Amino acid sequence: EPEVTQTPSHQVTQMGQEVILRCVPISNHLYFYWYRQILGQKVEFLVSFYNNEISEKSEIFDDQFSVERPDGSNFTLKIRSTKLEDSAMYFCASSVFYEQYFGPGTRLTVT
Amino acid sequence: DQQVKQNSPSLSVQEGRISILNCDYTNSMFDYFLWYKKYPAEGPTFLISISSIKDKNEDGRFTVFLNKSAKHLSLHIVPSQPGDSAVYFCAASARETSGSRLTFGEGTQLTVNP
């Protein structure tokens, strides 16, 4: 069964460094998303992407964040200058219509 | 953000019995609802969904009920199995278009005892 994959599974970085989280969505899906879950909190929407542009973003998704689909398979989330509060699980998801399918997540630890 | 709320952080049931997980929402614009299951160190796994034009959707052991007037939905699992032990998230979407964001509840930890 097709699934969303994410790399790396765990990323440790120092505050102020740039990180890129990578995702390979399910191949026939059209919509792509990033969510995050800070430890002990809800899963929160960050951004959705369709037809090579951002279709919706949350107030969390500020100028420090960017997304890109550099080729036909990858979907990336870049955080330009990481802060301690960016430490979280980051989930990529994709969908054809309304049901979103999630990857296993990348645990980002900012020290 | 309390738009989607799961008031029970945990639920424990015996194998073979029914598990009922509850979810309330406040945003009247929500018109599509989903349940996800999550194991530790994994991403949420889609289980079942329901559109606001329906009041029930069934898939095998899983049934979701929607009460629009009460802004309440529930997930029934029957019979419950030990492998169902996981965190269950309710999520909602306002489907102006496909690709709308999901708003999640806090999750309910279900434990099914053998």
PDB file of C-alpha atoms in Angstrom:
ATOM      1  CA  GLU A   1       0.000   0.000   0.000  1.00  0.00           C
ATOM      2  CA  PRO A   2       1.430   3.437  -0.913  1.00  0.00           C
ATOM      3  CA  GLU A   3       2.573   5.529   2.004  1.00  0.00           C
ATOM      4  CA  VAL A   4       4.049   8.913   2.808  1.00  0.00           C
ATOM      5  CA  THR A   5       7.707   8.738   3.760  1.00  0.00           C
ATOM      6  CA  GLN A   6       9.775  11.283   5.687  1.00  0.00           C
ATOM      7  CA  THR A   7      13.477  11.781   6.273  1.00  0.00           C
ATOM      8  CA  PRO A   8      15.269  12.035   8.569  1.00  0.00           C
ATOM      9  CA  SER A   9      13.397  10.339  11.383  1.00  0.00           C
ATOM     10  CA  HIS A  10      15.279  12.455  13.920  1.00  0.00           C
ATOM     11  CA  GLN A  11      17.128  15.719  13.396  1.00  0.00           C
ATOM     12  CA  VAL A  12      19.148  17.481  16.069  1.00  0.00           C
ATOM     13  CA  THR A  13      20.244  21.025  15.349  1.00  0.00           C
ATOM     14  CA  GLN A  14      21.576  24.039  17.166  1.00  0.00           C
ATOM     15  CA  MET A  15      19.509  27.150  17.643  1.00  0.00           C
ATOM     16  CA  GLY A  16      19.888  29.512  14.698  1.00  0.00           C
ATOM     17  CA  GLN A  17      20.754  26.792  12.219  1.00  0.00           C
ATOM     18  CA  GLU A  18      18.735  26.011   9.094  1.00  0.00           C
ATOM     19  CA  VAL A  19      17.029  22.649   8.745  1.00  0.00           C
ATOM     20  CA  ILE A  20      15.300  20.982   5.836  1.00  0.00           C
ATOM     21  CA  LEU A  21      12.782  18.244   6.484  1.00  0.00           C
ATOM     22  CA  ARG A  22      11.978  15.997   3.561  1.00  0.00           C
ATOM     23  CA  CYS A  23       8.856  14.149   2.545  1.00  0.00           C
ATOM     24  CA  VAL A  24       7.813  11.953  -0.348  1.00  0.00           C
ATOM     25  CA  PRO A  25       4.015  12.138  -0.659  1.00  0.00           C
ATOM     26  CA  ILE A  26       1.891   9.378  -2.154  1.00  0.00           C
ATOM     27  CA  SER A  27       2.492   9.534  -5.888  1.00  0.00           C
ATOM     28  CA  ASN A  28      -0.999  10.292  -7.237  1.00  0.00           C
ATOM     29  CA  HIS A  29      -1.878  12.783  -4.503  1.00  0.00           C
ATOM     30  CA  LEU A  30      -2.410  16.432  -5.364  1.00  0.00           C
ATOM     31  CA  TYR A  31      -2.378  18.213  -2.023  1.00  0.00           C
ATOM     32  CA  PHE A  32       0.517  18.294   0.402  1.00  0.00           C
ATOM     33  CA  TYR A  33       0.671  19.451   3.992  1.00  0.00           C
ATOM     34  CA  TRP A  34       2.925  19.991   6.951  1.00  0.00           C
ATOM     35  CA  TYR A  35       1.741  19.680  10.534  1.00  0.00           C
ATOM     36  CA  ARG A  36       3.629  19.684  13.800  1.00  0.00           C
ATOM     37  CA  GLN A  37       3.029  18.359  17.280  1.00  0.00           C
ATOM     38  CA  ILE A  38       4.887  19.863  20.190  1.00  0.00           C
ATOM     39  CA  LEU A  39       5.254  17.361  23.033  1.00  0.00           C
ATOM     40  CA  GLY A  40       2.043  17.174  25.024  1.00  0.00           C
ATOM     41  CA  GLN A  41       0.114  19.425  22.652  1.00  0.00           C
ATOM     42  CA  LYS A  42      -2.287  19.015  19.749  1.00  0.00           C
ATOM     43  CA  VAL A  43      -1.321  18.303  16.180  1.00  0.00           C
ATOM     44  CA  GLU A  44      -1.215  21.746  14.534  1.00  0.00           C
ATOM     45  CA  PHE A  45      -1.565  22.675  10.877  1.00  0.00           C
ATOM     46  CA  LEU A  46       1.316  24.601   9.340  1.00  0.00           C
ATOM     47  CA  VAL A  47       0.790  24.820   5.585  1.00  0.00           C
ATOM     48  CA  SER A  48      -0.904  23.253   2.592  1.00  0.00           C
ATOM     49  CA  PHE A  49       0.465  23.182  -0.942  1.00  0.00           C
ATOM     50  CA  TYR A  50      -1.261  22.601  -4.251  1.00  0.00           C
ATOM     51  CA  ASN A  51      -0.269  23.129  -7.855  1.00  0.00           C
ATOM     52  CA  ASN A  52       3.179  24.341  -6.849  1.00  0.00           C
ATOM     53  CA  GLU A  53       2.030  27.045  -4.518  1.00  0.00           C
ATOM     54  CA  ILE A  54       0.923  27.529  -0.950  1.00  0.00           C
ATOM     55  CA  SER A  55      -2.858  27.232  -0.739  1.00  0.00           C
ATOM     56  CA  GLU A  56      -3.224  27.906   2.985  1.00  0.00           C
ATOM     57  CA  LYS A  57      -0.935  28.643   5.920  1.00  0.00           C
ATOM     58  CA  SER A  58      -1.405  29.076   9.639  1.00  0.00           C
ATOM     59  CA  GLU A  59      -0.202  31.879  11.852  1.00  0.00           C
ATOM     60  CA  ILE A  60       2.643  29.590  12.948  1.00  0.00           C
ATOM     61  CA  PHE A  61       4.011  29.520   9.403  1.00  0.00           C
ATOM     62  CA  ASP A  62       5.919  32.795   9.462  1.00  0.00           C
ATOM     63  CA  ASP A  63       8.815  34.049   7.363  1.00  0.00           C
ATOM     64  CA  GLN A  64      11.163  31.541   8.995  1.00  0.00           C
ATOM     65  CA  PHE A  65       9.333  28.705   7.259  1.00  0.00           C
ATOM     66  CA  SER A  66       9.193  27.831   3.593  1.00  0.00           C
ATOM     67  CA  VAL A  67       8.044  24.870   1.542  1.00  0.00           C
ATOM     68  CA  GLU A  68       9.119  23.628  -1.820  1.00  0.00           C
ATOM     69  CA  ARG A  69       8.427  20.829  -4.243  1.00  0.00           C
ATOM     70  CA  PRO A  70      11.832  20.737  -5.936  1.00  0.00           C
ATOM     71  CA  ASP A  71      11.002  17.802  -8.217  1.00  0.00           C
ATOM     72  CA  GLY A  72       8.108  15.501  -9.004  1.00  0.00           C
ATOM     73  CA  SER A  73       8.379  13.480  -5.827  1.00  0.00           C
ATOM     74  CA  ASN A  74       9.837  15.435  -2.914  1.00  0.00           C
ATOM     75  CA  PHE A  75       8.139  18.010  -0.709  1.00  0.00           C
ATOM     76  CA  THR A  76      10.319  19.903   1.749  1.00  0.00           C
ATOM     77  CA  LEU A  77       9.884  22.136   4.776  1.00  0.00           C
ATOM     78  CA  LYS A  78      12.708  24.551   5.520  1.00  0.00           C
ATOM     79  CA  ILE A  79      13.159  26.389   8.797  1.00  0.00           C
ATOM     80  CA  ARG A  80      15.698  29.153   8.218  1.00  0.00           C
ATOM     81  CA  SER A  81      16.847  29.947  11.740  1.00  0.00           C
ATOM     82  CA  THR A  82      15.621  27.424  14.255  1.00  0.00           C
ATOM     83  CA  LYS A  83      14.442  28.386  17.727  1.00  0.00           C
ATOM     84  CA  LEU A  84      14.154  26.228  20.816  1.00  0.00           C
ATOM     85  CA  GLU A  85      10.353  26.339  20.473  1.00  0.00           C
ATOM     86  CA  ASP A  86      10.570  24.733  17.021  1.00  0.00           C
ATOM     87  CA  SER A  87      11.361  21.434  18.745  1.00  0.00           C
ATOM     88  CA  ALA A  88       8.484  19.145  17.792  1.00  0.00           C
ATOM     89  CA  MET A  89       7.382  16.219  15.667  1.00  0.00           C
ATOM     90  CA  TYR A  90       6.818  17.388  12.112  1.00  0.00           C
ATOM     91  CA  PHE A  91       4.367  15.403  10.028  1.00  0.00           C
ATOM     92  CA  CYS A  92       3.983  15.553   6.282  1.00  0.00           C
ATOM     93  CA  ALA A  93       0.647  14.529   4.785  1.00  0.00           C
ATOM     94  CA  SER A  94      -0.867  14.227   1.336  1.00  0.00           C
ATOM     95  CA  SER A  95      -4.339  13.801  -0.096  1.00  0.00           C
ATOM     96  CA  VAL A  96      -6.328  13.393  -3.262  1.00  0.00           C
ATOM     97  CA  PHE A  97      -9.390  15.062  -1.786  1.00  0.00           C
ATOM     98  CA  TYR A  98     -10.338  15.237   1.871  1.00  0.00           C
ATOM     99  CA  GLU A  99      -8.725  12.275   3.630  1.00  0.00           C
ATOM    100  CA  GLN A 100      -5.167  13.165   4.480  1.00  0.00           C
ATOM    101  CA  TYR A 101      -2.524  10.461   4.841  1.00  0.00           C
ATOM    102  CA  PHE A 102       0.349  11.126   7.178  1.00  0.00           C
ATOM    103  CA  GLY A 103       3.986  10.148   7.198  1.00  0.00           C
ATOM    104  CA  PRO A 104       5.787   8.759  10.257  1.00  0.00           C
ATOM    105  CA  GLY A 105       7.164  12.170  11.220  1.00  0.00           C
ATOM    106  CA  THR A 106      10.521  13.792  11.830  1.00  0.00           C
ATOM    107  CA  ARG A 107      11.444  14.546  15.401  1.00  0.00           C
ATOM    108  CA  LEU A 108      13.240  17.908  15.403  1.00  0.00           C
ATOM    109  CA  THR A 109      15.262  18.740  18.479  1.00  0.00           C
ATOM    110  CA  VAL A 110      16.713  22.247  18.711  1.00  0.00           C
ATOM    111  CA  THR A 111      19.443  22.675  21.327  1.00  0.00           C
TER     112      THR A 111
ATOM    113  CA  ASP B   1      -7.626  26.780  20.097  1.00  0.00           C
ATOM    114  CA  GLN B   2     -10.569  24.789  21.423  1.00  0.00           C
ATOM    115  CA  GLN B   3     -12.469  24.304  18.180  1.00  0.00           C
ATOM    116  CA  VAL B   4     -12.202  20.526  18.438  1.00  0.00           C
ATOM    117  CA  LYS B   5     -12.209  18.957  21.848  1.00  0.00           C
ATOM    118  CA  GLN B   6     -11.849  15.427  23.114  1.00  0.00           C
ATOM    119  CA  ASN B   7     -12.726  15.594  26.776  1.00  0.00           C
ATOM    120  CA  SER B   8     -11.540  12.140  27.780  1.00  0.00           C
ATOM    121  CA  PRO B   9      -7.748  11.823  27.807  1.00  0.00           C
ATOM    122  CA  SER B  10      -8.007   8.076  28.316  1.00  0.00           C
ATOM    123  CA  LEU B  11     -10.401   5.150  28.036  1.00  0.00           C
ATOM    124  CA  SER B  12      -9.927   1.560  29.132  1.00  0.00           C
ATOM    125  CA  VAL B  13     -12.142  -1.302  27.892  1.00  0.00           C
ATOM    126  CA  GLN B  14     -12.111  -5.075  27.922  1.00  0.00           C
ATOM    127  CA  GLU B  15     -11.361  -7.035  24.789  1.00  0.00           C
ATOM    128  CA  GLY B  16     -14.549  -7.858  22.904  1.00  0.00           C
ATOM    129  CA  ARG B  17     -16.525  -4.957  24.371  1.00  0.00           C
ATOM    130  CA  ILE B  18     -17.452  -1.709  22.663  1.00  0.00           C
ATOM    131  CA  SER B  19     -15.155   1.325  22.773  1.00  0.00           C
ATOM    132  CA  ILE B  20     -16.832   4.705  22.396  1.00  0.00           C
ATOM    133  CA  LEU B  21     -14.650   7.742  21.818  1.00  0.00           C
ATOM    134  CA  ASN B  22     -16.203  11.178  21.834  1.00  0.00           C
ATOM    135  CA  CYS B  23     -15.437  14.501  20.196  1.00  0.00           C
ATOM    136  CA  ASP B  24     -17.085  17.925  20.310  1.00  0.00           C
ATOM    137  CA  TYR B  25     -16.581  20.874  18.027  1.00  0.00           C
ATOM    138  CA  THR B  26     -17.569  24.515  18.103  1.00  0.00           C
ATOM    139  CA  ASN B  27     -16.940  25.821  14.592  1.00  0.00           C
ATOM    140  CA  SER B  28     -20.151  25.677  12.540  1.00  0.00           C
ATOM    141  CA  MET B  29     -18.099  25.843   9.349  1.00  0.00           C
ATOM    142  CA  PHE B  30     -16.730  22.350   9.917  1.00  0.00           C
ATOM    143  CA  ASP B  31     -18.454  19.944   7.572  1.00  0.00           C
ATOM    144  CA  TYR B  32     -16.118  16.978   7.283  1.00  0.00           C
ATOM    145  CA  PHE B  33     -14.837  14.918  10.165  1.00  0.00           C
ATOM    146  CA  LEU B  34     -12.151  12.285  10.402  1.00  0.00           C
ATOM    147  CA  TRP B  35     -10.771   9.884  12.976  1.00  0.00           C
ATOM    148  CA  TYR B  36      -7.128   8.942  13.121  1.00  0.00           C
ATOM    149  CA  LYS B  37      -5.301   6.357  15.170  1.00  0.00           C
ATOM    150  CA  LYS B  38      -1.735   6.941  16.312  1.00  0.00           C
ATOM    151  CA  TYR B  39       0.816   4.551  17.741  1.00  0.00           C
ATOM    152  CA  PRO B  40       3.925   5.889  19.507  1.00  0.00           C
ATOM    153  CA  ALA B  41       6.684   7.012  17.125  1.00  0.00           C
ATOM    154  CA  GLU B  42       4.343   6.786  14.127  1.00  0.00           C
ATOM    155  CA  GLY B  43       2.239   9.276  12.229  1.00  0.00           C
ATOM    156  CA  PRO B  44      -1.561   9.444  12.486  1.00  0.00           C
ATOM    157  CA  THR B  45      -3.268   6.698  10.478  1.00  0.00           C
ATOM    158  CA  PHE B  46      -6.572   7.526   8.811  1.00  0.00           C
ATOM    159  CA  LEU B  47      -9.428   5.361  10.076  1.00  0.00           C
ATOM    160  CA  ILE B  48     -12.792   6.654   8.966  1.00  0.00           C
ATOM    161  CA  SER B  49     -14.500   9.881   7.959  1.00  0.00           C
ATOM    162  CA  ILE B  50     -17.963  11.355   7.732  1.00  0.00           C
ATOM    163  CA  SER B  51     -19.483  14.225   5.822  1.00  0.00           C
ATOM    164  CA  SER B  52     -21.934  16.560   7.521  1.00  0.00           C
ATOM    165  CA  ILE B  53     -24.682  15.419   5.158  1.00  0.00           C
ATOM    166  CA  LYS B  54     -24.629  12.030   6.886  1.00  0.00           C
ATOM    167  CA  ASP B  55     -25.193  10.998  10.476  1.00  0.00           C
ATOM    168  CA  LYS B  56     -23.485   7.628  10.351  1.00  0.00           C
ATOM    169  CA  ASN B  57     -20.662   5.946   8.482  1.00  0.00           C
ATOM    170  CA  GLU B  58     -19.558   2.379   9.026  1.00  0.00           C
ATOM    171  CA  ASP B  59     -16.414   0.519   8.022  1.00  0.00           C
ATOM    172  CA  GLY B  60     -15.984  -2.930   9.477  1.00  0.00           C
ATOM    173  CA  ARG B  61     -15.590  -2.679  13.250  1.00  0.00           C
ATOM    174  CA  PHE B  62     -15.538   1.129  13.132  1.00  0.00           C
ATOM    175  CA  THR B  63     -18.612   3.342  13.044  1.00  0.00           C
ATOM    176  CA  VAL B  64     -18.667   7.113  13.292  1.00  0.00           C
ATOM    177  CA  PHE B  65     -21.810   8.943  14.376  1.00  0.00           C
ATOM    178  CA  LEU B  66     -22.376  12.648  13.802  1.00  0.00           C
ATOM    179  CA  ASN B  67     -24.898  14.790  15.674  1.00  0.00           C
ATOM    180  CA  LYS B  68     -24.768  18.158  13.933  1.00  0.00           C
ATOM    181  CA  SER B  69     -27.226  19.892  16.223  1.00  0.00           C
ATOM    182  CA  ALA B  70     -25.116  18.959  19.242  1.00  0.00           C
ATOM    183  CA  LYS B  71     -21.832  19.472  17.357  1.00  0.00           C
ATOM    184  CA  HIS B  72     -20.774  16.063  18.572  1.00  0.00           C
ATOM    185  CA  LEU B  73     -19.299  13.003  16.970  1.00  0.00           C
ATOM    186  CA  SER B  74     -18.317   9.634  18.293  1.00  0.00           C
ATOM    187  CA  LEU B  75     -16.316   6.653  17.133  1.00  0.00           C
ATOM    188  CA  HIS B  76     -17.538   3.198  18.054  1.00  0.00           C
ATOM    189  CA  ILE B  77     -15.217   0.226  17.851  1.00  0.00           C
ATOM    190  CA  VAL B  78     -16.848  -3.148  18.249  1.00  0.00           C
ATOM    191  CA  PRO B  79     -15.572  -5.606  19.168  1.00  0.00           C
ATOM    192  CA  SER B  80     -12.495  -3.965  20.636  1.00  0.00           C
ATOM    193  CA  GLN B  81      -9.195  -5.768  20.245  1.00  0.00           C
ATOM    194  CA  PRO B  82      -5.878  -5.330  22.087  1.00  0.00           C
ATOM    195  CA  GLY B  83      -4.306  -4.110  18.832  1.00  0.00           C
ATOM    196  CA  ASP B  84      -6.721  -1.167  18.924  1.00  0.00           C
ATOM    197  CA  SER B  85      -4.782   0.264  21.864  1.00  0.00           C
ATOM    198  CA  ALA B  86      -3.512   3.618  20.595  1.00  0.00           C
ATOM    199  CA  VAL B  87      -4.223   7.340  20.740  1.00  0.00           C
ATOM    200  CA  TYR B  88      -7.316   8.297  18.732  1.00  0.00           C
ATOM    201  CA  PHE B  89      -7.615  11.785  17.270  1.00  0.00           C
ATOM    202  CA  CYS B  90     -10.721  13.454  16.010  1.00  0.00           C
ATOM    203  CA  ALA B  91     -10.143  16.022  13.246  1.00  0.00           C
ATOM    204  CA  ALA B  92     -12.390  18.442  11.399  1.00  0.00           C
ATOM    205  CA  SER B  93     -12.251  20.334   8.156  1.00  0.00           C
ATOM    206  CA  ALA B  94     -14.170  23.234   6.645  1.00  0.00           C
ATOM    207  CA  ARG B  95     -14.235  22.116   3.055  1.00  0.00           C
ATOM    208  CA  GLU B  96     -14.349  25.324   1.132  1.00  0.00           C
ATOM    209  CA  THR B  97     -12.080  23.480  -1.245  1.00  0.00           C
ATOM    210  CA  SER B  98     -10.193  20.227  -1.268  1.00  0.00           C
ATOM    211  CA  GLY B  99      -6.953  20.529   0.598  1.00  0.00           C
ATOM    212  CA  SER B 100      -8.382  22.367   3.570  1.00  0.00           C
ATOM    213  CA  ARG B 101      -6.518  22.205   6.864  1.00  0.00           C
ATOM    214  CA  LEU B 102      -7.451  19.683   9.520  1.00  0.00           C
ATOM    215  CA  THR B 103      -8.076  20.891  13.061  1.00  0.00           C
ATOM    216  CA  PHE B 104      -7.305  18.195  15.603  1.00  0.00           C
ATOM    217  CA  GLY B 105      -8.557  17.354  19.064  1.00  0.00           C
ATOM    218  CA  GLU B 106      -6.228  16.517  21.922  1.00  0.00           C
ATOM    219  CA  GLY B 107      -6.538  12.770  21.467  1.00  0.00           C
ATOM    220  CA  THR B 108      -7.858   9.940  23.639  1.00  0.00           C
ATOM    221  CA  GLN B 109      -5.592   7.101  24.734  1.00  0.00           C
ATOM    222  CA  LEU B 110      -7.543   3.863  24.291  1.00  0.00           C
ATOM    223  CA  THR B 111      -6.348   0.798  26.153  1.00  0.00           C
ATOM    224  CA  VAL B 112      -7.987  -2.531  25.345  1.00  0.00           C
ATOM    225  CA  ASN B 113      -7.262  -5.112  28.001  1.00  0.00           C
ATOM    226  CA  PRO B 114      -7.100  -8.809  27.071  1.00  0.00           C
TER     227      PRO B 114
END
